[in-house]
C-alpha positions as CSV (number, residue, x, y, z in Angstrom):
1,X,-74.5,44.3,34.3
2,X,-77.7,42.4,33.6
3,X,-81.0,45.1,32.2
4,X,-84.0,44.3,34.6
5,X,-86.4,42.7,33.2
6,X,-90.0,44.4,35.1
7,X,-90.3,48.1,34.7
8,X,-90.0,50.6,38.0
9,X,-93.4,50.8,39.6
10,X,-94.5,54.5,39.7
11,X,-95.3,54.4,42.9
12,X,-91.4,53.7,44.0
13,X,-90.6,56.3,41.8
14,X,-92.8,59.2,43.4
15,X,-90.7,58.6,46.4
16,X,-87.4,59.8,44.8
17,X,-88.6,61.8,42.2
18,X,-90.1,65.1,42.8
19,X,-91.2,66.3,39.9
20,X,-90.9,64.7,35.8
21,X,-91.6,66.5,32.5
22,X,-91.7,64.0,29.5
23,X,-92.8,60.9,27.8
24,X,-94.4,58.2,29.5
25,X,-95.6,54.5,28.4
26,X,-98.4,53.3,30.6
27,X,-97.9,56.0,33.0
28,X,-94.2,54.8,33.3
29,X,-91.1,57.5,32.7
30,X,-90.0,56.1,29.1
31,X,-88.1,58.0,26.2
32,X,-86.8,61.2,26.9
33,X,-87.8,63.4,30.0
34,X,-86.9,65.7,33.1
35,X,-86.8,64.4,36.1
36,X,-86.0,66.5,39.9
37,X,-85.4,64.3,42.9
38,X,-86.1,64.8,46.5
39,X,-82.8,65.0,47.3
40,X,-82.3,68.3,44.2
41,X,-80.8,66.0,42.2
42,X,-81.6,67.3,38.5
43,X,-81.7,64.5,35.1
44,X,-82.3,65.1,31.9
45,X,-82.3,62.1,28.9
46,X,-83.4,59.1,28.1
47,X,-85.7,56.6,30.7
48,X,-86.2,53.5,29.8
49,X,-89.0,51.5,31.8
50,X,-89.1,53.9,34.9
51,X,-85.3,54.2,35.2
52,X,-82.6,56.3,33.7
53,X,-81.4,54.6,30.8
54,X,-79.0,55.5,27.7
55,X,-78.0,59.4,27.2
56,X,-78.5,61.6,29.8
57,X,-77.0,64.2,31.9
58,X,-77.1,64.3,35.9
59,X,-76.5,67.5,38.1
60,X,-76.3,67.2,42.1
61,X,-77.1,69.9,44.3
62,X,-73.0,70.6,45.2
63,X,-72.5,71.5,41.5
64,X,-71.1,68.4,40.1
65,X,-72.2,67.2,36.8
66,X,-72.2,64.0,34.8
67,X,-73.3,63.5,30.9
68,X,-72.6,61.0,29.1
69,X,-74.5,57.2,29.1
70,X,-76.7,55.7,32.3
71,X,-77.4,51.6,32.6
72,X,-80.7,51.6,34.4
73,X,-80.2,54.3,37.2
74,X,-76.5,53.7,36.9
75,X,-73.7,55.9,35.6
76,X,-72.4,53.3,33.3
77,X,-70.5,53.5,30.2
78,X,-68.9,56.4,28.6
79,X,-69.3,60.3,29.8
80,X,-67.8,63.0,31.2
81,X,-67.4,64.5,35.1
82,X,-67.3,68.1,35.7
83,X,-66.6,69.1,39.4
84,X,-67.0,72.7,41.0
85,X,-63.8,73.8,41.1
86,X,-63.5,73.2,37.3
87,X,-61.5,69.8,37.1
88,X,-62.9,67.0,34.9
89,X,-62.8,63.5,33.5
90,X,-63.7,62.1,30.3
91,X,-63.8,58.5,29.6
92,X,-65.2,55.0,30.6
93,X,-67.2,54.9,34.1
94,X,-68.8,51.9,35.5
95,X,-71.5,52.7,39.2
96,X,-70.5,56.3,39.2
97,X,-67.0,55.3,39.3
98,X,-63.6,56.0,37.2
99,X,-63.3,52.7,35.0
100,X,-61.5,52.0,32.4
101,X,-60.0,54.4,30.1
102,X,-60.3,58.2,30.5
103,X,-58.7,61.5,30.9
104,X,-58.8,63.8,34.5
105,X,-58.1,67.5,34.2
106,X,-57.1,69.4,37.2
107,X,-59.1,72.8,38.2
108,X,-55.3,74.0,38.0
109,X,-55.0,73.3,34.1
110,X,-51.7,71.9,34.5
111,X,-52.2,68.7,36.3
112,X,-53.4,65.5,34.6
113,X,-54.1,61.9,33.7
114,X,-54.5,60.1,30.8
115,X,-55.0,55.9,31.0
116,X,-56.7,53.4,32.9
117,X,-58.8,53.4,36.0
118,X,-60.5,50.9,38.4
119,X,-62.8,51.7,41.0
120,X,-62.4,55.5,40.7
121,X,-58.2,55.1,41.5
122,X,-55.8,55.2,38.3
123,X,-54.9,51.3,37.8
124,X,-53.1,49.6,34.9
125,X,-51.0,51.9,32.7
126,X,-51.1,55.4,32.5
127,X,-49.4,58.9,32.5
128,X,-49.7,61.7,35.1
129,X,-48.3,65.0,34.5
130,X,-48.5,66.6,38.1
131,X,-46.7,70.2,36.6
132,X,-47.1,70.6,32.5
133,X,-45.3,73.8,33.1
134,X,-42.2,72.0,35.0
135,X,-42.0,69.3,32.9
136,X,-43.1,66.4,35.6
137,X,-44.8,63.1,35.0
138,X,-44.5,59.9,35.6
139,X,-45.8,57.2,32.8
140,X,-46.0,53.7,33.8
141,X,-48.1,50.9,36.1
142,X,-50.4,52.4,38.9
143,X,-52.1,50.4,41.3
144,X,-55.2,51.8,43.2
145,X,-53.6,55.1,43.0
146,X,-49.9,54.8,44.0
147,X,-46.9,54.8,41.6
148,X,-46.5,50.4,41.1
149,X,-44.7,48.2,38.8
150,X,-42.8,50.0,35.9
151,X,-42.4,53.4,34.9
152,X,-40.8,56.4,34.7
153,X,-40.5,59.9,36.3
154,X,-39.3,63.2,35.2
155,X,-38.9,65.8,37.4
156,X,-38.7,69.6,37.4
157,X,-34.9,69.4,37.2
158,X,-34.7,67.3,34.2
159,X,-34.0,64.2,36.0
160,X,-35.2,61.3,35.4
161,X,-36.3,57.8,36.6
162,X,-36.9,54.4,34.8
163,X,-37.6,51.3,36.9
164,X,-39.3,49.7,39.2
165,X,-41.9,51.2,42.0
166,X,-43.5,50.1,44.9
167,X,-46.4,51.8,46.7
168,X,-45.5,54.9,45.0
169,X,-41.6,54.7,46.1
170,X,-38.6,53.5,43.9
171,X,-37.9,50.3,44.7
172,X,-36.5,47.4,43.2
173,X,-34.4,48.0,39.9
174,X,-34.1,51.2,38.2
175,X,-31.8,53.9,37.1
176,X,-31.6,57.2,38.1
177,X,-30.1,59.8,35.7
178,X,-29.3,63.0,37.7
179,X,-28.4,65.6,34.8
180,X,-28.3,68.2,37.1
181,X,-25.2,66.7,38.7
182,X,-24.2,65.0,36.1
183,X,-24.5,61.4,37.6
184,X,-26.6,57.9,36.8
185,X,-27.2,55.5,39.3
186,X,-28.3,52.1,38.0
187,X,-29.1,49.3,40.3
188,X,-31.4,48.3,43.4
189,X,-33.8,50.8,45.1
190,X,-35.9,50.8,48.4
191,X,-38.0,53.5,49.7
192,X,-36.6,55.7,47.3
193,X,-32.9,55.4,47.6
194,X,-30.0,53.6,46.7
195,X,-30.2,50.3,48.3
196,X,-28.6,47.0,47.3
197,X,-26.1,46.0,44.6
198,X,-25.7,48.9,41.6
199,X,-23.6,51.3,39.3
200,X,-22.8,54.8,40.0
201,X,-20.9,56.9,37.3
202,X,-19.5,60.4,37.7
203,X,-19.4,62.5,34.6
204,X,-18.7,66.4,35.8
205,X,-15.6,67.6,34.4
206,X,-14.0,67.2,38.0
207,X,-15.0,63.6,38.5
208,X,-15.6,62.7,35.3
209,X,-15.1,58.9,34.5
210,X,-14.8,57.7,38.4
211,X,-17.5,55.0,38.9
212,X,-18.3,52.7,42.1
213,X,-19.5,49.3,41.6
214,X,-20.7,47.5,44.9
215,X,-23.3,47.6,47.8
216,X,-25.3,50.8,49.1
217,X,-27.8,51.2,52.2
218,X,-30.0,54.1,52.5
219,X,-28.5,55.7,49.7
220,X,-24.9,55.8,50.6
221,X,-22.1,53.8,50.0
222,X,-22.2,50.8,52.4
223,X,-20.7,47.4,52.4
224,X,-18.4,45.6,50.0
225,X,-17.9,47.7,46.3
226,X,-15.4,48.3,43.6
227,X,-14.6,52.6,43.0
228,X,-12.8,53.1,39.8
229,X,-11.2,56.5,39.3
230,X,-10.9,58.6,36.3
231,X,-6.9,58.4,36.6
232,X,-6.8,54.6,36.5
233,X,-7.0,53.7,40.4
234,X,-8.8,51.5,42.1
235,X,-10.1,50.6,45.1
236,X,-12.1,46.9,46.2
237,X,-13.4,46.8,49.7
238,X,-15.4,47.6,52.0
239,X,-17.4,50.8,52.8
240,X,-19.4,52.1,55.7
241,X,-21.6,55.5,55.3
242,X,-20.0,56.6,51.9
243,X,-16.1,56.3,52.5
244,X,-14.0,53.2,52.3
245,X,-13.9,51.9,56.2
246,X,-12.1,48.5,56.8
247,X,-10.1,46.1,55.0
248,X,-9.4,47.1,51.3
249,X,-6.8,47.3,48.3
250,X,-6.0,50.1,46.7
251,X,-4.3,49.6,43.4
252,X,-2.7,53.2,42.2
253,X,-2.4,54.4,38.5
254,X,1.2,52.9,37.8
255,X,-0.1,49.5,39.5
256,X,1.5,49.2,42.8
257,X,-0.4,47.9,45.6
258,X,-2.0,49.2,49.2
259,X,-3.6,46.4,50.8
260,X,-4.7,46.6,54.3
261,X,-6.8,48.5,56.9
262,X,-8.9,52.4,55.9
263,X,-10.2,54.4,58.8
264,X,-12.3,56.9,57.5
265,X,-11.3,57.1,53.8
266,X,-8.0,57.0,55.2
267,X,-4.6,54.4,54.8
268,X,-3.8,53.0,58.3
269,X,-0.7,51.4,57.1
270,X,0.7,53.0,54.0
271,X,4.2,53.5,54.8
272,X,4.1,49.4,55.2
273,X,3.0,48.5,51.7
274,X,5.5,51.7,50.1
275,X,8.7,50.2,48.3
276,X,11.4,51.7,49.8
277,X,12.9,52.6,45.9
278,X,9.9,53.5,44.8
279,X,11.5,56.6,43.2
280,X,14.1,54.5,41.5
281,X,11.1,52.5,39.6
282,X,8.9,53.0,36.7
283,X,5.5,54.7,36.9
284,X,3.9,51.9,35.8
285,X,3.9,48.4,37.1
286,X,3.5,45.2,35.3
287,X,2.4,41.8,36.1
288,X,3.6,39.4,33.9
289,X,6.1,37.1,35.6
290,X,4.3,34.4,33.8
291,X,5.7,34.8,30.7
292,X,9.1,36.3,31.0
293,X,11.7,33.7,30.6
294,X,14.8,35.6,30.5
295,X,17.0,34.7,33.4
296,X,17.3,37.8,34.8
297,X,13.5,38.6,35.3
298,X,13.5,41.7,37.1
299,X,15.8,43.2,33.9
300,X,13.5,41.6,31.4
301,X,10.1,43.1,33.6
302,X,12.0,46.6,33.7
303,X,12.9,46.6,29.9
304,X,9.0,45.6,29.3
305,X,7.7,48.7,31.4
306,X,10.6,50.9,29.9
307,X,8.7,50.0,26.1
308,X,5.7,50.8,27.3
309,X,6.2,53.9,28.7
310,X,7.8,55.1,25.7
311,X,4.6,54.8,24.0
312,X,3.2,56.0,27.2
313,X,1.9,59.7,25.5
314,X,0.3,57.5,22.3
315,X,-1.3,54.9,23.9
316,X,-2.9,57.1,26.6
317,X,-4.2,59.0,23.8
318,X,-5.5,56.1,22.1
319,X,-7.0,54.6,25.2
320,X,-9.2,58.4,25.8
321,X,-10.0,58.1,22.3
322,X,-11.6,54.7,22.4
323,X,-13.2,55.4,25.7
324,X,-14.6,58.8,24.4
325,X,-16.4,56.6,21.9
326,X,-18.9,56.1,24.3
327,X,-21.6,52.2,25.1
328,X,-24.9,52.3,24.8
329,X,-27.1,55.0,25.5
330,X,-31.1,55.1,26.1
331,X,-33.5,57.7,25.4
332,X,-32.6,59.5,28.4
333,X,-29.0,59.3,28.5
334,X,-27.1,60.6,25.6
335,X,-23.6,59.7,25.0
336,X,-20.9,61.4,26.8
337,X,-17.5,61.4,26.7
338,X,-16.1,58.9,28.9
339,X,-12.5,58.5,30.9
340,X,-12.4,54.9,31.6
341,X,-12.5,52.4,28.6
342,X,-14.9,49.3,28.8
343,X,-14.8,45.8,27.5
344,X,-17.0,47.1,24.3
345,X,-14.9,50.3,23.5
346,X,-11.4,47.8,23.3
347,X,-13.2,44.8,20.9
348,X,-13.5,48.5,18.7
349,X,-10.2,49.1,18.9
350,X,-8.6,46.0,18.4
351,X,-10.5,45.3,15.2
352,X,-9.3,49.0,13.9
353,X,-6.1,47.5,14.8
354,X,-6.5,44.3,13.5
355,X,-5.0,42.5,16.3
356,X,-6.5,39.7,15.1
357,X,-7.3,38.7,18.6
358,X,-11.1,36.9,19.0
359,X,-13.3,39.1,21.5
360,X,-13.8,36.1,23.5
361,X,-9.8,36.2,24.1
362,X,-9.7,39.4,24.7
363,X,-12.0,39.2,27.5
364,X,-10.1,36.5,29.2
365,X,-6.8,38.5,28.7
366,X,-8.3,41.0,31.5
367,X,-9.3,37.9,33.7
368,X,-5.5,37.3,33.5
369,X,-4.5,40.5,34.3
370,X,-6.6,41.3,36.8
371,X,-5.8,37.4,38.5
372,X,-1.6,38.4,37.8
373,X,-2.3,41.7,40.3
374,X,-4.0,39.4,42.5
375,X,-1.4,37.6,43.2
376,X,0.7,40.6,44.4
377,X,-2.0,41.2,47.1
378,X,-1.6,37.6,48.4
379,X,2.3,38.5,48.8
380,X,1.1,41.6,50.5
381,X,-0.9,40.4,52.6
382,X,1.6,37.5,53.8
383,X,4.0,40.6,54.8
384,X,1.2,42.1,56.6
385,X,0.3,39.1,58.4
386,X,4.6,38.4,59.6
387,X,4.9,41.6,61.3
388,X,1.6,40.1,63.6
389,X,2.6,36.9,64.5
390,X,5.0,34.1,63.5
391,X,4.5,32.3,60.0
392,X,5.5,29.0,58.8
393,X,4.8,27.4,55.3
394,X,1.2,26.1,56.0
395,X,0.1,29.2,57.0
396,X,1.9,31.3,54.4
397,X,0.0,28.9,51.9
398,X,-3.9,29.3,54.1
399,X,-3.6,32.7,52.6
400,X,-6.1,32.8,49.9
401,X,-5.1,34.6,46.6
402,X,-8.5,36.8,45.8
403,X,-9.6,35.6,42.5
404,X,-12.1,37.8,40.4
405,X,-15.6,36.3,40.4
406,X,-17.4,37.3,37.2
407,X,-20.9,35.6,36.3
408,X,-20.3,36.9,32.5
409,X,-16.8,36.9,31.3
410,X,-17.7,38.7,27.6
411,X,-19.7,41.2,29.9
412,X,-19.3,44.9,27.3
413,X,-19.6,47.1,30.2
414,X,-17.0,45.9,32.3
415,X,-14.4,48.4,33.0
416,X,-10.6,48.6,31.3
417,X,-8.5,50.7,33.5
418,X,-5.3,51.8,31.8
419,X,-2.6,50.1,33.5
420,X,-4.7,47.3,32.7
421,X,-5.1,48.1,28.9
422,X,-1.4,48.5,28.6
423,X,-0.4,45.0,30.2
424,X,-3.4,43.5,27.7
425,X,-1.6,44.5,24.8
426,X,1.9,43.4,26.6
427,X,0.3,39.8,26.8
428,X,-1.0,40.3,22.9
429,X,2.1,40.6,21.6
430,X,4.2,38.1,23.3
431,X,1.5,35.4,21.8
432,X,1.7,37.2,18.7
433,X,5.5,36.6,18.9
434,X,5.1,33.3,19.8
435,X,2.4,32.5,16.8
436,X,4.9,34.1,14.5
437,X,8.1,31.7,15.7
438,X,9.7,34.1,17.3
439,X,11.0,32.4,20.5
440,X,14.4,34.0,21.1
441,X,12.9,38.0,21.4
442,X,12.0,39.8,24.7
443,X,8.7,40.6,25.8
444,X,9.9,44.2,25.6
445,X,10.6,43.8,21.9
446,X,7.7,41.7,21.5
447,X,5.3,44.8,22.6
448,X,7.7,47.5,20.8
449,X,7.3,45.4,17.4
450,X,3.3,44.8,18.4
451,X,2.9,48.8,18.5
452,X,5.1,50.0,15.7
453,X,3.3,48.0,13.7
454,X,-0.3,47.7,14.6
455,X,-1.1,50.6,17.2
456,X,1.2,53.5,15.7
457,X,-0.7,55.2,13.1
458,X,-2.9,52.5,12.7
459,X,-5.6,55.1,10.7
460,X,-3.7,55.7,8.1
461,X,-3.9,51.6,6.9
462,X,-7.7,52.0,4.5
463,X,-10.2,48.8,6.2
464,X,-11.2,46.1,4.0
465,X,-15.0,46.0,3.4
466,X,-15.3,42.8,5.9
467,X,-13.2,44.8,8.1
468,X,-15.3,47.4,8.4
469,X,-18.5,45.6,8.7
470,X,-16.6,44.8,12.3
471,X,-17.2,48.2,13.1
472,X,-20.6,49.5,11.5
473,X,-22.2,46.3,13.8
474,X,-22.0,47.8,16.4
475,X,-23.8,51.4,15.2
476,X,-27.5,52.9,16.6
477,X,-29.1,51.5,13.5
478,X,-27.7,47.9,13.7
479,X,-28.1,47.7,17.3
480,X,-31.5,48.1,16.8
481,X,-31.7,45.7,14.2
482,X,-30.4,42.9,17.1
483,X,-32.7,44.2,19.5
484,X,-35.9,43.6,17.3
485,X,-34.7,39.8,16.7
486,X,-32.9,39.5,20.1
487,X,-35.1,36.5,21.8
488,X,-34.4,34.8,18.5
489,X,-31.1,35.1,18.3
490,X,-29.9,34.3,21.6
491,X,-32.5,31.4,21.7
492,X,-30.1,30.4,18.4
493,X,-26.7,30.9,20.3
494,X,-27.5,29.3,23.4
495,X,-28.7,26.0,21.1
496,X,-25.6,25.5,18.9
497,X,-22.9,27.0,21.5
498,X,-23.4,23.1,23.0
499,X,-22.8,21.5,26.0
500,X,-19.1,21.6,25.8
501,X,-19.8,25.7,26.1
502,X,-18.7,25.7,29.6
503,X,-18.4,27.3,32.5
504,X,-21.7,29.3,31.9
505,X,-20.0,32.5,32.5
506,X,-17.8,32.1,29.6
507,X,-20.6,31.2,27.0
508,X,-19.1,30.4,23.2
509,X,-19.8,28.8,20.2
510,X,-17.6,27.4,17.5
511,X,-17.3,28.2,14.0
512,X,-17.6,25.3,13.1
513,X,-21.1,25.0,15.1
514,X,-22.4,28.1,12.9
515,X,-21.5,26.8,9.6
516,X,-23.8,24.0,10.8
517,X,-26.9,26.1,11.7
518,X,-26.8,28.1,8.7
519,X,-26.7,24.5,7.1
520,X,-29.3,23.5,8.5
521,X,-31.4,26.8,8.5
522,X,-30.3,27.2,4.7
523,X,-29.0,29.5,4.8
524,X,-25.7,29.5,3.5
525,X,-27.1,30.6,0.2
526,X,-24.7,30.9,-2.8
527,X,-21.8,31.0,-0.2
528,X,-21.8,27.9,0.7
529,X,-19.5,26.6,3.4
530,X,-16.4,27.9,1.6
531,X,-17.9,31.4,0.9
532,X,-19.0,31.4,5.0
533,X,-15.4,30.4,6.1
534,X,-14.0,33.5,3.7
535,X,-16.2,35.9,5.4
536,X,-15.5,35.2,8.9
537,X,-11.3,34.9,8.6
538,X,-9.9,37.4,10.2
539,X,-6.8,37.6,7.7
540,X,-4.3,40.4,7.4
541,X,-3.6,39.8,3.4
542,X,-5.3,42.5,1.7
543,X,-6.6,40.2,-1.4
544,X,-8.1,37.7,1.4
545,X,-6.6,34.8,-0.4
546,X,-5.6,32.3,1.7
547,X,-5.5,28.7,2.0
548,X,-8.2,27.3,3.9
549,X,-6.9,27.0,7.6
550,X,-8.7,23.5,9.4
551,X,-8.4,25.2,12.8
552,X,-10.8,27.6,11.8
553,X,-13.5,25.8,12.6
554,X,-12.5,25.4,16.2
555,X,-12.4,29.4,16.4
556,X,-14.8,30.6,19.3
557,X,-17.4,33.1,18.9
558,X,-19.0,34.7,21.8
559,X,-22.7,36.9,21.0
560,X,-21.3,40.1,19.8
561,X,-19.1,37.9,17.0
562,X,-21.9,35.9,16.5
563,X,-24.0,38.7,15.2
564,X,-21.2,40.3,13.4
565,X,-20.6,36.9,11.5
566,X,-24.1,36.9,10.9
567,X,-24.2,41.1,9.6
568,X,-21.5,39.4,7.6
569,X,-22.7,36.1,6.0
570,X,-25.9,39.0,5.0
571,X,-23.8,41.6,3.2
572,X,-21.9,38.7,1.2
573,X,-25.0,37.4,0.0
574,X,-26.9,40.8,-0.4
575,X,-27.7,41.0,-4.5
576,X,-29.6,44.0,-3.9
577,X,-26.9,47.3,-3.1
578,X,-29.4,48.1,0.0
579,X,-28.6,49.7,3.8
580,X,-26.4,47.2,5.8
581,X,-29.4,47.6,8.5
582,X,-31.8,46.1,5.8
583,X,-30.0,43.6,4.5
584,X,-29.1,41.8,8.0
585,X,-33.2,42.2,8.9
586,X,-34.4,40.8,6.0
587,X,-31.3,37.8,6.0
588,X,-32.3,37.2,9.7
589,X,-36.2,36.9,8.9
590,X,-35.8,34.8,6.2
591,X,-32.9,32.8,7.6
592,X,-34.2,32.3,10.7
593,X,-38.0,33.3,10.7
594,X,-39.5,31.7,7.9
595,X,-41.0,28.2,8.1
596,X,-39.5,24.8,7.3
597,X,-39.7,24.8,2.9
598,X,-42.6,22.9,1.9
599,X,-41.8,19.4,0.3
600,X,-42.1,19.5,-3.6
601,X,-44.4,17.3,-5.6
602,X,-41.1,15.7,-7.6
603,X,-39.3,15.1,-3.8
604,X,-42.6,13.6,-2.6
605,X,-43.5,11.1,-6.0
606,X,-39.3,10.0,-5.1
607,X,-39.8,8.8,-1.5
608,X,-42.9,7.1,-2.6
609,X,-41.2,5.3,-5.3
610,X,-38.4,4.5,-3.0
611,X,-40.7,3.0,-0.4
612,X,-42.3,0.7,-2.4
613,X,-39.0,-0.5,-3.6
614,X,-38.2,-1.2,-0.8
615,X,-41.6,-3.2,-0.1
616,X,-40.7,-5.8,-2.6
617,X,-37.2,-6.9,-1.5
């Protein structure tokens, strides 16, 4: 605010001011000084030309007092509020308002706020702790005094909530941990419940590792939604007021199928969709039609489930131990042992396995899987749809097939149910057998040679060091390494995965494409190309000597490999023996961070010579 420029005329100031003690310039209050107004409003500091300017401190009649710095009659600057009842505020003011930054003390000594304020209301960021005692506060955006934009709230309970708020409500995205009940919510909000599209996970020792993907409405389940259950079923449909209500499938642990109408949580038709031997078959069900090619498919499929299940005890033991290892966690959410297995928790497993399978492949194994089942519904639902009405072969063939519909294929959170883990590594080892020549054996001896030598006591086989780079990338410490550099890197990978990197759900780049941008970043280093090739075959010889393999280069990497090949490409050019964590930092910065090299004088007097060469042919 602009100083006046004329002093206050005394005669003005005898209207307001009772009485003054102090100095005076030409019979105007200036310097320090007393001053009572009319109204019993008592100020003692600095004047300035007639008007209260500088340090000063101001009491009204009700008891509330101000010290701190004045702007020509206004409270403007920095000071400090005390109010009757004891509460205060210490910080910027601007017209005898809150502005800017300060700290408010409730009378009750255990509420507060500590950030910015605008026009007297907290505004911007800032922290209030409504009960120091209980433990709640909220930390985040205000505006004019309402809970708005980011933040997050911790209540008496321990709960807590990060995300979005509006008008002092969740709303928008956010995640709710209840650690009372054991239970996060992550998704879309609106007047401070569930509403929209968003996870909730279970994780009490009765309904720990069930978890319901889909649509909620005033804080229930409502609409379409996915419930995975901590015994490997699950059910896709739809939902009305927290219970499935209307058409839906219901896939059971050993695979089989329910497809057709829920009343209230309940099966309309399930006597229908029961086989009628289902106590003659195997408790776990298989689709893989599309690759048996003995003649007698239903004995080849039966001899496949029969291998399985003799490893059934193992590899349900392996599957809870790789799901126990837990995704990522925040601040707020430690890691807890989990039931069902995601995307990220198998990539760990078959690396310690070395299935020598890409995670990219991996991912779209599931999309198989998941699209084989599929199929079984549309023959479920053609059954369903003959015992209604009369069907010929047009309208057997109108019946859609439900396809999955993922915007990220390589997404490390999706979920890996156990019937579907199993028929994963039934598809792994019949390309396996096929990579290795082996046309003539079964599927079922495919799988039983697969485990037996790759799953069964797979600890006991020590990891190469490349191998087990594989594993420490994804720890705390390197995770946070990717984070820091994160906009960079995935600026990098969405540049040289290319145009031919398509659909955009299933986003890849080649090797070949990141031999070329560490060529062209130099960073290849001592390595060269050869060196870079070494590090990033996956190769089951233990001296790592092989001959170099052309196809290599056409070997897709989606993100998580293209860190790890970069975490790799940094520990085999490391000179100094420092922390992996580091290492990859300081080859990423100077890889990828540091400006184009400067051209030297010898490179420079060259291309001079060269052009006038070529001025006098």
């Amino acid at each position: 605010m602009a100083a006046p420029q004329f002093p206050l005329d005394p005669s003005l100031a005898a209207l307001i001011i009772a009485h003054y003690e102090g100095e005076t310039q030409q019979g105007i209050f200036h310097g320090h000084g007393r001053a009572t107004f009319i109204n019993g409003q008592v100020y003692v500091g600095s004047f300035h030309g007639g008007r209260m300017h500088g340090h000063g401190a101001l009491t009204w009649p009700d008891g509330v007092s101000y010290e701190g710095d004045f702007a020509f009659n206004e409270v403007s600057g920095r000071g400090k509020y005390v109010w009757p009842d004891e509460s205060w505020y210490e910080g910027d003011v601007s017209r005898g308002r809150r502005h800017g930054l300060g700290f408010f003390m409730s009378s009750n000594r255990v509420t507060s706020y500590e950030g910015s304020w605008v026009h007297g209301y907290q505004h911007g960021y800032g922290k209030l702790v409504y009960d120091e005692l209980q433990g709640i506060e909220y930390e985040g955006d205000w505006v004019t005094g309402q809970r708005h934009g980011k933040g997050t709230m911790k209540y008496a309970s321990g709960n807590v909530y990060e995300g979005d708020w509006v008008d002092g409500k969740k709303a928008g995205k956010g995640t709710m941990h209840w650690f009372d009940a054991a239970e996060t919510y992550d998704g879309d909000w609106l007047d401070d419940v569930q509403h929209g599209a968003g996870v909730h996970v279970w994780k009490t020792k009765e309904k720990r590792g069930n978890r319901y993907e889909g649509e909620f409405a005033n804080g229930v389940r409502d609409g379409y939604g996915v419930f995975y259950y901590a015994n490997g079923a699950r059910y896709e449909g739809h939902w009305e007021d927290n219970v499935k209500h209307g058409l839906g499938l219901f896939f059971f642990e050993d695979g089989t199928i329910y497809e057709g109408e829920f009343v209230r949580d309940r099966m309309v038709d399930m006597n229908d969709n029961k086989n009628k031997n289902a106590e003659t078959l195997p408790t776990l069900v298989l689709y893989i039609d599309d690759i048996l090619r003995h003649e007698d498919k239903a004995r080849a499929l039966k001899a496949t489930q029969h291998a399985v299940l003799r490893a059934n005890t193992d590899l349900r033991n392996v599957y809870r131990h790789y799901a126990s290892c837990g995704g990522t966690t925040t601040s707020h959410a430690p890691a807890e042992n989990n039931v069902l297995m995601e995307m990220r928790e198998l990539w760990r497993f078959s690396a310690e396995c070395r299935l020598n399978v890409s995670l990219g492949k991996l991912n779209r194994y599931l999309l198989v899987v998941r699209n084989a089942q599929n199929k079984a519904v549309k023959k479920l639902r053609i059954q369903r749809e003959k015992k209604r009405r009369h069907m010929n072969a047009r309208a057997m063939d109108a019946i859609v097939t439900p396809r999955e519909k993922w915007t990220d294929i390589h997404d490390p959170d999706r979920v890996v149910l156990f019937r579907e883990f199993c028929e994963i590594l039934v598809r792994i080892a019949w390309d396996d057998a096929l990579e290795r020549g082996e046309v003539d054996m079964t599927v079922a001896d495919a799988f039983t040679y697969l485990y037996d030598s790759k799953i069964h006591d797979h600890a006991s086989t020590p990891m190469l060091p490349m191998e087990a780079i594989e594993i420490s990338v994804h720890s705390l410490e390197m995770q946070t390494v990717f984070q820091k550099y994160q906009e960079l890197l995935e600026k990098l990978f969405a540049q040289y995965s290319g145009p031919a990197a398509t659909p955009e759900s299933d986003l890849h780049m080649t090797t070949g494409n990141f031999v070329l941008m560490l060529k062209e970043k130099r960073g290849l280093g001592a390595l060269g190309v050869p060196g870079v090739l070494k590090c990033l075959r996956k190769t089951n010889d233990e001296d790592g000597e092989t001959d170099f393999d052309p196809f290599l280069l056409d070997a897709e990497l989606i993100y998580p490999e293209f860190l790890e090949a970069i975490a790799k490409v940094a520990m085999a050019s490391a000179t100094r023996n420092l922390p992996m964590p580091v290492l990859v930092a300081q080859y990423i910065r100077d890889t990828f961070e540091k400006p184009p090299p400067a051209m030297t004088l010898r490179r420079l007097t060259t291309m001079v010579q060269s052009k006038k060469s070529l001025a006098h042919i």
